[in-house]
PDB file of C-alpha atoms in Angstrom:
ATOM      1  CA  PRO A   1     -26.035-137.294  52.749  1.00 78.00           C
ATOM      2  CA  LEU A   2     -23.628-135.733  55.285  1.00 85.00           C
ATOM      3  CA  ASP A   3     -21.935-133.615  52.625  1.00 84.00           C
ATOM      4  CA  GLU A   4     -25.359-132.543  51.327  1.00 88.00           C
ATOM      5  CA  ALA A   5     -26.436-131.554  54.847  1.00 88.00           C
ATOM      6  CA  LEU A   6     -23.227-129.601  55.390  1.00 87.00           C
ATOM      7  CA  GLN A   7     -23.656-127.887  52.030  1.00 87.00           C
ATOM      8  CA  HIS A   8     -27.303-127.081  52.795  1.00 89.00           C
ATOM      9  CA  LEU A   9     -26.310-125.624  56.198  1.00 88.00           C
ATOM     10  CA  GLU A  10     -23.344-123.790  54.650  1.00 86.00           C
ATOM     11  CA  SER A  11     -20.935-125.504  57.018  1.00 89.00           C
ATOM     12  CA  ASP A  12     -17.546-127.152  56.576  1.00 87.00           C
ATOM     13  CA  ARG A  13     -16.458-130.554  57.894  1.00 87.00           C
ATOM     14  CA  GLU A  14     -12.937-129.395  58.831  1.00 88.00           C
ATOM     15  CA  LYS A  15     -13.467-125.720  59.611  1.00 90.00           C
ATOM     16  CA  GLY A  16     -16.920-125.773  61.151  1.00 89.00           C
ATOM     17  CA  LEU A  17     -18.562-122.382  61.455  1.00 90.00           C
ATOM     18  CA  SER A  18     -16.968-119.001  61.920  1.00 90.00           C
ATOM     19  CA  LYS A  19     -17.716-116.848  64.949  1.00 91.00           C
ATOM     20  CA  SER A  20     -19.663-114.322  62.841  1.00 91.00           C
ATOM     21  CA  VAL A  21     -21.834-117.056  61.291  1.00 91.00           C
ATOM     22  CA  VAL A  22     -22.516-118.515  64.755  1.00 92.00           C
ATOM     23  CA  GLU A  23     -23.601-115.113  66.100  1.00 91.00           C
ATOM     24  CA  ARG A  24     -25.850-114.469  63.098  1.00 92.00           C
ATOM     25  CA  ARG A  25     -27.488-117.893  63.370  1.00 92.00           C
ATOM     26  CA  ARG A  26     -28.006-117.484  67.099  1.00 91.00           C
ATOM     27  CA  LEU A  27     -29.828-114.212  66.436  1.00 91.00           C
ATOM     28  CA  VAL A  28     -31.995-115.841  63.771  1.00 92.00           C
ATOM     29  CA  ASN A  29     -32.689-119.175  65.520  1.00 89.00           C
ATOM     30  CA  GLY A  30     -32.372-118.321  69.199  1.00 87.00           C
ATOM     31  CA  ALA A  31     -30.924-120.549  71.880  1.00 85.00           C
ATOM     32  CA  ASN A  32     -30.839-124.318  71.485  1.00 87.00           C
ATOM     33  CA  GLU A  33     -33.267-124.983  74.337  1.00 81.00           C
ATOM     34  CA  ILE A  34     -36.540-126.726  74.909  1.00 74.00           C
ATOM     35  CA  GLY A  35     -38.987-123.918  75.595  1.00 71.00           C
ATOM     36  CA  GLU A  36     -41.061-124.029  78.705  1.00 70.00           C
ATOM     37  CA  LYS A  37     -44.624-122.796  78.630  1.00 73.00           C
ATOM     38  CA  PRO A  38     -46.319-121.644  81.795  1.00 76.00           C
ATOM     39  CA  LYS A  39     -48.428-124.365  83.388  1.00 76.00           C
ATOM     40  CA  ARG A  40     -52.116-124.040  82.526  1.00 76.00           C
ATOM     41  CA  THR A  41     -54.749-124.282  85.210  1.00 80.00           C
ATOM     42  CA  LEU A  42     -57.893-126.368  84.848  1.00 78.00           C
ATOM     43  CA  THR A  43     -59.871-123.160  84.280  1.00 85.00           C
ATOM     44  CA  GLU A  44     -57.552-122.138  81.434  1.00 85.00           C
ATOM     45  CA  GLU A  45     -57.822-125.610  79.902  1.00 78.00           C
ATOM     46  CA  VAL A  46     -61.632-125.406  79.998  1.00 81.00           C
ATOM     47  CA  GLN A  47     -61.500-121.986  78.328  1.00 87.00           C
ATOM     48  CA  LYS A  48     -59.140-123.378  75.680  1.00 85.00           C
ATOM     49  CA  GLN A  49     -61.515-126.273  74.999  1.00 83.00           C
ATOM     50  CA  PHE A  50     -64.404-123.897  74.378  1.00 86.00           C
ATOM     51  CA  GLU A  51     -62.393-121.942  71.796  1.00 91.00           C
ATOM     52  CA  ASN A  52     -62.829-124.943  69.485  1.00 90.00           C
ATOM     53  CA  PHE A  53     -65.711-124.564  67.011  1.00 94.00           C
ATOM     54  CA  LEU A  54     -66.861-128.194  67.309  1.00 93.00           C
ATOM     55  CA  VAL A  55     -66.988-127.978  71.092  1.00 92.00           C
ATOM     56  CA  ARG A  56     -69.086-124.810  70.846  1.00 93.00           C
ATOM     57  CA  LEU A  57     -71.348-126.590  68.369  1.00 95.00           C
ATOM     58  CA  GLN A  58     -71.834-129.470  70.812  1.00 94.00           C
ATOM     59  CA  LEU A  59     -72.548-127.035  73.629  1.00 94.00           C
ATOM     60  CA  PHE A  60     -75.120-125.273  71.454  1.00 96.00           C
ATOM     61  CA  ALA A  61     -76.721-128.627  70.560  1.00 96.00           C
ATOM     62  CA  GLY A  62     -76.923-129.492  74.265  1.00 95.00           C
ATOM     63  CA  LEU A  63     -78.616-126.191  75.031  1.00 96.00           C
ATOM     64  CA  ILE A  64     -81.118-126.757  72.211  1.00 96.00           C
ATOM     65  CA  PHE A  65     -81.904-130.206  73.632  1.00 95.00           C
ATOM     66  CA  ILE A  66     -82.578-128.641  77.056  1.00 95.00           C
ATOM     67  CA  VAL A  67     -84.859-125.965  75.590  1.00 95.00           C
ATOM     68  CA  LEU A  68     -86.734-128.503  73.458  1.00 94.00           C
ATOM     69  CA  GLY A  69     -87.119-130.751  76.492  1.00 92.00           C
ATOM     70  CA  PHE A  70     -88.909-127.994  78.365  1.00 92.00           C
ATOM     71  CA  HIS A  71     -91.253-127.238  75.459  1.00 91.00           C
ATOM     72  CA  VAL A  72     -92.559-130.713  74.674  1.00 91.00           C
ATOM     73  CA  LYS A  73     -95.642-132.051  76.408  1.00 90.00           C
ATOM     74  CA  ASP A  74     -94.872-135.772  76.156  1.00 92.00           C
ATOM     75  CA  GLU A  75     -92.900-137.074  79.144  1.00 92.00           C
ATOM     76  CA  HIS A  76     -90.952-139.585  76.980  1.00 93.00           C
ATOM     77  CA  GLN A  77     -89.847-136.893  74.548  1.00 93.00           C
ATOM     78  CA  ARG A  78     -88.881-134.631  77.431  1.00 93.00           C
ATOM     79  CA  ALA A  79     -86.770-137.443  78.919  1.00 94.00           C
ATOM     80  CA  PHE A  80     -85.214-138.062  75.475  1.00 94.00           C
ATOM     81  CA  PHE A  81     -84.146-134.424  75.059  1.00 94.00           C
ATOM     82  CA  HIS A  82     -82.858-134.057  78.613  1.00 94.00           C
ATOM     83  CA  THR A  83     -80.953-137.358  78.383  1.00 95.00           C
ATOM     84  CA  GLY A  84     -79.450-136.225  75.080  1.00 95.00           C
ATOM     85  CA  ALA A  85     -78.368-132.930  76.628  1.00 95.00           C
ATOM     86  CA  LEU A  86     -76.877-134.759  79.591  1.00 96.00           C
ATOM     87  CA  ALA A  87     -74.962-137.093  77.247  1.00 97.00           C
ATOM     88  CA  ILE A  88     -73.584-134.151  75.254  1.00 96.00           C
ATOM     89  CA  PHE A  89     -72.476-132.300  78.389  1.00 96.00           C
ATOM     90  CA  TRP A  90     -70.938-135.495  79.787  1.00 96.00           C
ATOM     91  CA  VAL A  91     -68.885-135.942  76.587  1.00 95.00           C
ATOM     92  CA  LEU A  92     -67.730-132.319  76.796  1.00 92.00           C
ATOM     93  CA  LEU A  93     -66.714-132.787  80.438  1.00 91.00           C
ATOM     94  CA  VAL A  94     -64.804-136.004  79.732  1.00 93.00           C
ATOM     95  CA  ASN A  95     -63.104-134.405  76.722  1.00 89.00           C
ATOM     96  CA  THR A  96     -61.972-131.445  78.846  1.00 87.00           C
ATOM     97  CA  VAL A  97     -60.667-133.660  81.646  1.00 88.00           C
ATOM     98  CA  VAL A  98     -58.763-135.886  79.190  1.00 91.00           C
ATOM     99  CA  ALA A  99     -57.279-132.829  77.425  1.00 87.00           C
ATOM    100  CA  TYR A 100     -56.118-131.419  80.781  1.00 87.00           C
ATOM    101  CA  TRP A 101     -54.649-134.787  81.797  1.00 90.00           C
ATOM    102  CA  GLN A 102     -52.796-135.069  78.473  1.00 90.00           C
ATOM    103  CA  ALA A 103     -51.430-131.536  78.826  1.00 86.00           C
ATOM    104  CA  GLN A 104     -50.137-132.375  82.311  1.00 87.00           C
ATOM    105  CA  ASN A 105     -48.473-135.554  81.000  1.00 91.00           C
ATOM    106  CA  ILE A 106     -46.839-133.636  78.161  1.00 88.00           C
ATOM    107  CA  GLU A 107     -45.499-131.025  80.573  1.00 85.00           C
ATOM    108  CA  ALA A 108     -44.097-133.787  82.798  1.00 88.00           C
ATOM    109  CA  ALA A 109     -42.454-135.451  79.781  1.00 88.00           C
ATOM    110  CA  VAL A 110     -40.838-132.167  78.722  1.00 84.00           C
ATOM    111  CA  ARG A 111     -39.501-131.676  82.253  1.00 84.00           C
ATOM    112  CA  GLU A 112     -37.992-135.180  82.156  1.00 87.00           C
ATOM    113  CA  LEU A 113     -36.473-134.533  78.714  1.00 84.00           C
ATOM    114  CA  LYS A 114     -34.869-131.364  80.018  1.00 80.00           C
ATOM    115  CA  LYS A 115     -33.191-133.429  82.741  1.00 82.00           C
ATOM    116  CA  LEU A 116     -31.710-135.727  80.075  1.00 81.00           C
ATOM    117  CA  GLU A 117     -30.434-133.055  77.710  1.00 75.00           C
ATOM    118  CA  ALA A 118     -26.684-132.705  77.311  1.00 74.00           C
ATOM    119  CA  ARG A 119     -25.136-129.768  79.100  1.00 85.00           C
ATOM    120  CA  THR A 120     -22.098-129.408  76.826  1.00 90.00           C
ATOM    121  CA  ALA A 121     -21.156-130.226  73.248  1.00 90.00           C
ATOM    122  CA  LEU A 122     -17.886-130.641  71.366  1.00 91.00           C
ATOM    123  CA  VAL A 123     -17.909-128.711  68.076  1.00 92.00           C
ATOM    124  CA  ILE A 124     -15.549-127.429  65.416  1.00 92.00           C
ATOM    125  CA  ARG A 125     -15.582-123.660  65.111  1.00 92.00           C
ATOM    126  CA  ASP A 126     -13.029-121.516  63.330  1.00 90.00           C
ATOM    127  CA  SER A 127     -11.102-124.710  62.404  1.00 91.00           C
ATOM    128  CA  ARG A 128     -10.586-125.880  66.003  1.00 92.00           C
ATOM    129  CA  TRP A 129     -12.389-128.134  68.460  1.00 94.00           C
ATOM    130  CA  GLN A 130     -14.248-126.316  71.226  1.00 92.00           C
ATOM    131  CA  LYS A 131     -16.315-127.447  74.184  1.00 93.00           C
ATOM    132  CA  ILE A 132     -19.405-125.243  74.438  1.00 92.00           C
ATOM    133  CA  GLN A 133     -22.633-125.152  76.408  1.00 88.00           C
ATOM    134  CA  ALA A 134     -25.319-127.154  74.585  1.00 88.00           C
ATOM    135  CA  HIS A 135     -27.666-124.148  74.499  1.00 86.00           C
ATOM    136  CA  GLU A 136     -25.040-122.341  72.377  1.00 90.00           C
ATOM    137  CA  LEU A 137     -25.341-124.839  69.484  1.00 91.00           C
ATOM    138  CA  VAL A 138     -26.580-123.422  66.184  1.00 92.00           C
ATOM    139  CA  PRO A 139     -27.685-125.091  62.921  1.00 91.00           C
ATOM    140  CA  GLY A 140     -24.582-126.176  61.014  1.00 88.00           C
ATOM    141  CA  ASP A 141     -22.353-126.887  63.995  1.00 89.00           C
ATOM    142  CA  VAL A 142     -20.094-129.878  63.368  1.00 87.00           C
TER     143      VAL A 142
END
């Protein structure tokens, strides 16, 4: 398993990686960091929710219920359509609030993970042990 991983990553248990391989892999893979996305506002989260086809379909169904409610003569049918529209819009509102809440929790968890990440690492490069910044790690480092 370890030897297979080293072979797959074209690395060596005793020599580690060469400086040129490290530089090439850093260019290909980027820094070893947890990316940070800009925080989304509630307005942006609502817009994101309405990009989903099923959410748009529900919104359309709610609008149809409202229109039908205004065009029926029977008071019970009108109440049925308006209640249905209200239920659909309530579900959409709850879904948006829950999605925003989850996004905020995920962002908080990522911030906490960043606090726990190691700042340095001990690796073998060019056949010798080196202490490097953790963000300088590349695939295949031993």
